[in-house]
Every structure is written in structure tokens, then in C-alpha cells.
mmCIF file of C-alpha atoms in Angstrom:
data_model
loop_
_atom_site.group_PDB
_atom_site.id
_atom_site.type_symbol
_atom_site.label_atom_id
_atom_site.label_comp_id
_atom_site.label_asym_id
_atom_site.label_seq_id
_atom_site.Cartn_x
_atom_site.Cartn_y
_atom_site.Cartn_z
ATOM 1 C CA UNK A 1 0.000 0.000 0.000
ATOM 2 C CA UNK A 2 1.425 3.392 -0.973
ATOM 3 C CA UNK A 3 2.095 5.893 1.830
ATOM 4 C CA UNK A 4 -0.363 8.722 2.185
ATOM 5 C CA UNK A 5 1.183 12.053 1.240
ATOM 6 C CA UNK A 6 -0.333 15.238 2.657
ATOM 7 C CA UNK A 7 -0.543 17.563 -0.336
ATOM 8 C CA UNK A 8 -2.605 20.254 1.344
ATOM 9 C CA UNK A 9 -1.079 23.699 0.848
ATOM 10 C CA UNK A 10 0.704 25.323 3.766
ATOM 11 C CA UNK A 11 -1.173 28.606 4.289
ATOM 12 C CA UNK A 12 1.834 30.410 5.772
ATOM 13 C CA UNK A 13 4.231 29.507 2.971
ATOM 14 C CA UNK A 14 1.537 30.082 0.350
ATOM 15 C CA UNK A 15 0.856 33.546 1.728
ATOM 16 C CA UNK A 16 4.547 34.484 1.862
ATOM 17 C CA UNK A 17 5.162 33.168 -1.653
ATOM 18 C CA UNK A 18 2.346 35.323 -2.994
ATOM 19 C CA UNK A 19 3.286 38.358 -0.927
ATOM 20 C CA UNK A 20 6.989 38.584 -1.707
ATOM 21 C CA UNK A 21 8.922 37.194 -4.697
ATOM 22 C CA UNK A 22 12.170 37.080 -2.711
ATOM 23 C CA UNK A 23 10.550 34.880 -0.086
ATOM 24 C CA UNK A 24 8.949 32.776 -2.816
ATOM 25 C CA UNK A 25 12.446 32.051 -4.103
ATOM 26 C CA UNK A 26 13.749 31.185 -0.623
ATOM 27 C CA UNK A 27 10.807 28.893 0.082
ATOM 28 C CA UNK A 28 11.401 27.045 -3.185
ATOM 29 C CA UNK A 29 15.137 26.914 -2.466
ATOM 30 C CA UNK A 30 14.654 25.328 0.985
ATOM 31 C CA UNK A 31 11.693 22.949 0.569
ATOM 32 C CA UNK A 32 12.358 20.948 3.746
ATOM 33 C CA UNK A 33 13.174 23.856 6.026
ATOM 34 C CA UNK A 34 11.977 23.489 9.624
ATOM 35 C CA UNK A 35 12.187 26.893 11.357
ATOM 36 C CA UNK A 36 12.386 25.319 14.827
ATOM 37 C CA UNK A 37 14.892 22.565 14.106
ATOM 38 C CA UNK A 38 17.764 24.630 15.542
ATOM 39 C CA UNK A 39 16.182 24.394 18.996
ATOM 40 C CA UNK A 40 17.167 20.731 19.154
ATOM 41 C CA UNK A 41 20.738 21.893 19.851
ATOM 42 C CA UNK A 42 19.647 23.757 22.980
ATOM 43 C CA UNK A 43 18.486 22.476 26.353
ATOM 44 C CA UNK A 44 14.704 22.359 26.838
ATOM 45 C CA UNK A 45 13.442 25.917 27.202
ATOM 46 C CA UNK A 46 10.385 27.129 29.090
ATOM 47 C CA UNK A 47 9.442 30.786 29.563
ATOM 48 C CA UNK A 48 12.023 31.411 32.292
ATOM 49 C CA UNK A 49 14.916 29.621 30.647
ATOM 50 C CA UNK A 50 14.118 31.244 27.301
ATOM 51 C CA UNK A 51 14.586 34.590 29.006
ATOM 52 C CA UNK A 52 17.912 33.329 30.352
ATOM 53 C CA UNK A 53 18.934 32.450 26.782
ATOM 54 C CA UNK A 54 17.759 35.772 25.396
ATOM 55 C CA UNK A 55 19.358 37.924 28.085
ATOM 56 C CA UNK A 56 22.650 36.078 27.715
ATOM 57 C CA UNK A 57 22.479 36.692 23.960
ATOM 58 C CA UNK A 58 22.190 40.463 24.151
ATOM 59 C CA UNK A 59 25.075 42.022 22.208
ATOM 60 C CA UNK A 60 26.734 38.622 21.712
ATOM 61 C CA UNK A 61 27.169 36.213 18.823
ATOM 62 C CA UNK A 62 25.239 32.961 18.949
ATOM 63 C CA UNK A 63 28.512 31.083 19.510
ATOM 64 C CA UNK A 64 29.394 33.235 22.526
ATOM 65 C CA UNK A 65 25.851 32.933 23.853
ATOM 66 C CA UNK A 66 25.930 29.143 23.701
ATOM 67 C CA UNK A 67 29.355 29.066 25.355
ATOM 68 C CA UNK A 68 28.008 30.984 28.358
ATOM 69 C CA UNK A 69 24.846 28.868 28.343
ATOM 70 C CA UNK A 70 26.990 25.725 28.517
ATOM 71 C CA UNK A 71 28.955 27.141 31.457
ATOM 72 C CA UNK A 72 25.725 28.021 33.219
ATOM 73 C CA UNK A 73 24.447 24.483 32.756
ATOM 74 C CA UNK A 74 27.711 23.117 34.120
ATOM 75 C CA UNK A 75 27.312 25.329 37.187
ATOM 76 C CA UNK A 76 23.883 23.783 37.800
ATOM 77 C CA UNK A 77 24.865 20.148 37.258
ATOM 78 C CA UNK A 78 23.897 19.899 33.623
ATOM 79 C CA UNK A 79 20.643 21.848 33.546
ATOM 80 C CA UNK A 80 19.579 25.462 33.367
ATOM 81 C CA UNK A 81 18.564 26.834 36.755
ATOM 82 C CA UNK A 82 15.081 27.245 38.087
ATOM 83 C CA UNK A 83 14.255 30.704 39.430
ATOM 84 C CA UNK A 84 14.909 29.562 43.005
ATOM 85 C CA UNK A 85 18.225 27.935 42.054
ATOM 86 C CA UNK A 86 19.458 31.046 40.281
ATOM 87 C CA UNK A 87 18.539 33.278 43.218
ATOM 88 C CA UNK A 88 20.353 30.972 45.636
ATOM 89 C CA UNK A 89 23.710 31.442 43.901
ATOM 90 C CA UNK A 90 25.996 34.328 44.774
ATOM 91 C CA UNK A 91 26.204 36.781 41.850
ATOM 92 C CA UNK A 92 29.987 36.535 41.937
ATOM 93 C CA UNK A 93 29.667 32.823 41.228
ATOM 94 C CA UNK A 94 27.497 33.575 38.201
ATOM 95 C CA UNK A 95 30.173 35.982 36.946
ATOM 96 C CA UNK A 96 32.440 32.966 36.461
ATOM 97 C CA UNK A 97 30.164 31.744 33.661
ATOM 98 C CA UNK A 98 30.960 34.875 31.635
ATOM 99 C CA UNK A 99 27.813 36.810 32.469
ATOM 100 C CA UNK A 100 28.173 40.546 32.978
ATOM 101 C CA UNK A 101 26.997 42.144 36.206
ATOM 102 C CA UNK A 102 24.202 43.918 34.334
ATOM 103 C CA UNK A 103 22.905 40.661 32.868
ATOM 104 C CA UNK A 104 23.126 38.934 36.255
ATOM 105 C CA UNK A 105 21.081 41.751 37.781
ATOM 106 C CA UNK A 106 18.479 41.387 35.035
ATOM 107 C CA UNK A 107 18.279 37.624 35.421
ATOM 108 C CA UNK A 108 17.946 37.885 39.179
ATOM 109 C CA UNK A 109 15.056 40.311 38.755
ATOM 110 C CA UNK A 110 13.397 37.961 36.279
ATOM 111 C CA UNK A 111 13.992 34.995 38.585
ATOM 112 C CA UNK A 112 12.503 36.863 41.551
ATOM 113 C CA UNK A 113 9.346 37.643 39.573
ATOM 114 C CA UNK A 114 8.940 34.028 38.501
ATOM 115 C CA UNK A 115 9.670 32.824 42.035
ATOM 116 C CA UNK A 116 7.027 35.036 43.669
ATOM 117 C CA UNK A 117 4.434 34.481 40.936
ATOM 118 C CA UNK A 118 4.543 37.969 39.447
ATOM 119 C CA UNK A 119 5.462 36.251 36.179
ATOM 120 C CA UNK A 120 4.511 32.755 35.060
ATOM 121 C CA UNK A 121 4.555 30.728 31.879
ATOM 122 C CA UNK A 122 0.793 30.242 32.056
ATOM 123 C CA UNK A 123 -0.010 33.915 32.538
ATOM 124 C CA UNK A 124 2.337 35.094 29.789
ATOM 125 C CA UNK A 125 0.869 32.601 27.327
ATOM 126 C CA UNK A 126 -2.509 34.231 27.846
ATOM 127 C CA UNK A 127 -1.268 37.675 26.845
ATOM 128 C CA UNK A 128 -0.974 39.209 23.403
ATOM 129 C CA UNK A 129 2.444 39.863 21.900
ATOM 130 C CA UNK A 130 2.130 43.565 22.687
ATOM 131 C CA UNK A 131 1.057 42.868 26.266
ATOM 132 C CA UNK A 132 4.019 40.539 26.789
ATOM 133 C CA UNK A 133 6.385 43.170 25.405
ATOM 134 C CA UNK A 134 4.961 45.804 27.736
ATOM 135 C CA UNK A 135 5.195 43.447 30.697
ATOM 136 C CA UNK A 136 8.752 42.266 30.095
ATOM 137 C CA UNK A 137 10.326 45.536 28.963
ATOM 138 C CA UNK A 138 9.318 47.021 32.307
ATOM 139 C CA UNK A 139 12.179 44.928 33.734
ATOM 140 C CA UNK A 140 15.508 46.813 33.612
ATOM 141 C CA UNK A 141 17.795 45.109 31.137
ATOM 142 C CA UNK A 142 15.096 43.709 28.849
ATOM 143 C CA UNK A 143 14.440 45.454 25.566
ATOM 144 C CA UNK A 144 12.349 44.734 22.463
ATOM 145 C CA UNK A 145 14.904 42.390 20.829
ATOM 146 C CA UNK A 146 14.935 40.184 23.921
ATOM 147 C CA UNK A 147 11.144 40.013 23.966
ATOM 148 C CA UNK A 148 10.768 39.389 20.240
ATOM 149 C CA UNK A 149 13.115 36.418 20.416
ATOM 150 C CA UNK A 150 11.288 35.203 23.512
ATOM 151 C CA UNK A 151 7.956 35.278 21.666
ATOM 152 C CA UNK A 152 9.333 33.154 18.846
ATOM 153 C CA UNK A 153 11.293 30.669 20.939
ATOM 154 C CA UNK A 154 9.087 30.187 23.995
ATOM 155 C CA UNK A 155 5.626 30.518 22.494
ATOM 156 C CA UNK A 156 6.146 30.031 18.732
ATOM 157 C CA UNK A 157 4.221 33.218 18.041
ATOM 158 C CA UNK A 158 3.771 33.420 14.257
ATOM 159 C CA UNK A 159 3.868 37.149 13.538
ATOM 160 C CA UNK A 160 7.072 38.487 15.089
ATOM 161 C CA UNK A 161 9.810 40.420 13.323
ATOM 162 C CA UNK A 162 13.157 41.423 14.835
ATOM 163 C CA UNK A 163 14.056 44.828 13.354
ATOM 164 C CA UNK A 164 16.724 45.325 16.024
ATOM 165 C CA UNK A 165 18.602 42.181 15.045
ATOM 166 C CA UNK A 166 21.741 43.073 13.098
ATOM 167 C CA UNK A 167 21.921 39.595 11.601
ATOM 168 C CA UNK A 168 18.401 39.873 10.186
ATOM 169 C CA UNK A 169 19.237 43.257 8.697
ATOM 170 C CA UNK A 170 22.326 41.717 7.056
ATOM 171 C CA UNK A 171 20.246 38.807 5.784
ATOM 172 C CA UNK A 172 17.729 41.214 4.267
ATOM 173 C CA UNK A 173 20.500 43.245 2.653
ATOM 174 C CA UNK A 174 21.867 40.056 1.123
ATOM 175 C CA UNK A 175 18.605 38.503 -0.074
ATOM 176 C CA UNK A 176 17.110 41.747 -1.384
ATOM 177 C CA UNK A 177 20.440 42.875 -2.881
ATOM 178 C CA UNK A 178 20.327 46.240 -1.172
ATOM 179 C CA UNK A 179 23.240 48.640 -1.477
ATOM 180 C CA UNK A 180 22.994 49.492 2.217
ATOM 181 C CA UNK A 181 22.225 47.906 5.546
ATOM 182 C CA UNK A 182 18.505 48.512 6.113
ATOM 183 C CA UNK A 183 17.458 50.528 9.137
ATOM 184 C CA UNK A 184 15.083 49.128 11.709
ATOM 185 C CA UNK A 185 12.270 51.213 10.222
ATOM 186 C CA UNK A 186 13.041 49.822 6.763
ATOM 187 C CA UNK A 187 12.869 46.274 8.126
ATOM 188 C CA UNK A 188 9.447 46.954 9.636
ATOM 189 C CA UNK A 189 8.158 48.424 6.369
ATOM 190 C CA UNK A 190 9.588 45.603 4.273
ATOM 191 C CA UNK A 191 8.017 43.026 6.585
ATOM 192 C CA UNK A 192 4.522 44.503 6.438
ATOM 193 C CA UNK A 193 3.346 42.273 3.538
ATOM 194 C CA UNK A 194 4.544 39.211 5.442
ATOM 195 C CA UNK A 195 1.822 39.579 8.084
ATOM 196 C CA UNK A 196 0.564 37.427 9.773
ATOM 197 C CA UNK A 197 3.600 35.170 9.248
ATOM 198 C CA UNK A 198 6.556 37.462 9.880
ATOM 199 C CA UNK A 199 8.253 34.916 12.160
ATOM 200 C CA UNK A 200 8.464 32.346 9.379
ATOM 201 C CA UNK A 201 9.597 34.918 6.844
ATOM 202 C CA UNK A 202 12.408 36.014 9.143
ATOM 203 C CA UNK A 203 13.404 32.392 9.715
ATOM 204 C CA UNK A 204 13.763 31.813 5.966
ATOM 205 C CA UNK A 205 15.995 34.867 5.656
ATOM 206 C CA UNK A 206 18.206 33.662 8.511
ATOM 207 C CA UNK A 207 18.336 30.169 7.010
ATOM 208 C CA UNK A 208 19.412 31.374 3.603
ATOM 209 C CA UNK A 209 22.055 33.747 4.948
ATOM 210 C CA UNK A 210 23.498 31.733 7.815
ATOM 211 C CA UNK A 211 22.354 28.134 7.505
ATOM 212 C CA UNK A 212 20.413 25.955 9.940
ATOM 213 C CA UNK A 213 22.515 26.536 13.057
ATOM 214 C CA UNK A 214 20.395 29.310 14.535
ATOM 215 C CA UNK A 215 17.791 31.940 13.725
ATOM 216 C CA UNK A 216 20.234 34.733 14.514
ATOM 217 C CA UNK A 217 23.935 35.106 13.981
ATOM 218 C CA UNK A 218 26.041 38.083 14.962
ATOM 219 C CA UNK A 219 25.689 40.939 17.380
ATOM 220 C CA UNK A 220 22.201 42.101 18.201
ATOM 221 C CA UNK A 221 21.159 45.707 18.501
ATOM 222 C CA UNK A 222 19.237 45.243 21.737
ATOM 223 C CA UNK A 223 20.830 47.063 24.637
ATOM 224 C CA UNK A 224 18.158 45.721 26.953
ATOM 225 C CA UNK A 225 17.162 49.180 28.155
#
């Protein structure tokens, strides 16, 4: 008996192919692309540990981010810390993983809010993207780039673009053959036709420019403040 093949069109890829000829080319070029496959190289991430990953990654390459993440796991016996575990460790001990004092302060604030119930995975999942951004950027050290990555990684939100990500801007310059690095405003305008699938569109641009290792490569523009 022949295997059953699902030939139903993918509405997200169909929309992007019709909306943007550059994306149509990338979708045809990478027919088996899985935008979340890169997560298999990371430890399991919930809302709290995704914020750890994102805060670590501010202003760092993906390689440097993963190096610090590995050291943090080693410090906690092979796993990323829970909020209570992170708060129980002296900040000077966390400095040995390569984290800056500013990032440690941010992570301790995040951990405290998860520990006392001010933040929770369940509550955040019930909020809109804009509400989550408002909630999280109220924490010193967390800016829009951190939140946008969080939305994609933790909750697989489909309509997120990262205009502050230098790597995405470079990918757009490359794929659209621009003679300049696009500004954040240009990225937002270019991405408008991609709605409501801007996350997938961005993933294709990262894939084509940098390969399957990660959705972002290079220094981010998010200062976290």
C-alpha cells in the first residue's frame, strides 16, 4: 500500500510566496526547512529559561551565547537553573560563567518575579504579543529584541519580526540585494506584507544567509534598556 502524502497547501508559505517574490524564491530553495529545528541543539526551554537564553544573547554572537549557556548548565549540574536555584547562587559565582553584572542583575530580577508568581509561563501565554512586550520591557535590562526572540522561541508566536537584530538586517540586505544595511524602520516596512507570518519569513531569511545553526547570527542591537 502506498504511503499517504499530505498535499494540502501550507497557508503560511503560500501567503509568503504570494506576498513577496524574494521569499517565494527562498521557500522554493529550501523545501524541507523546519524553522524550529535549531532548537534541538539547545536544552529544553520554558518561559524562564528562554529569558535566560535571550538575556545572555544580548550584544553577543550565537557562539558566545551558547558558550556561556553551557557554562551556566555546568554550574547547575547539567541543567539550566530554576528561578529559586538562580537566586540561591551568589552573583559573583554567576560571573564565572561569563555573564556581565548587568545581565546577572536582570536575570535575578526575572527569577525573583517568577519565584514570587509575578510572572509565570501560564499567565504570559494568555497575553498578546504587545502585552508581553509591555510586561517584560518594564524589567531593567530587557528590551524589544529580547522580547521578540522570547515570543518566537518560547511561544512560537507566528507574527514576530526582529528589526533590532543586526543579523536579520544583514540577511535582508543580502537577499534583497540592497546597497545598504537597512534601518530598523526599513525592516518593519519591508516586513509589512509578510503579516501574519513574519516569524516564518524572518526564519527563511536567517536560514538562507546563515544556515540551519540558529535563527540569529552576529551581534544584536538590543541594549536591553
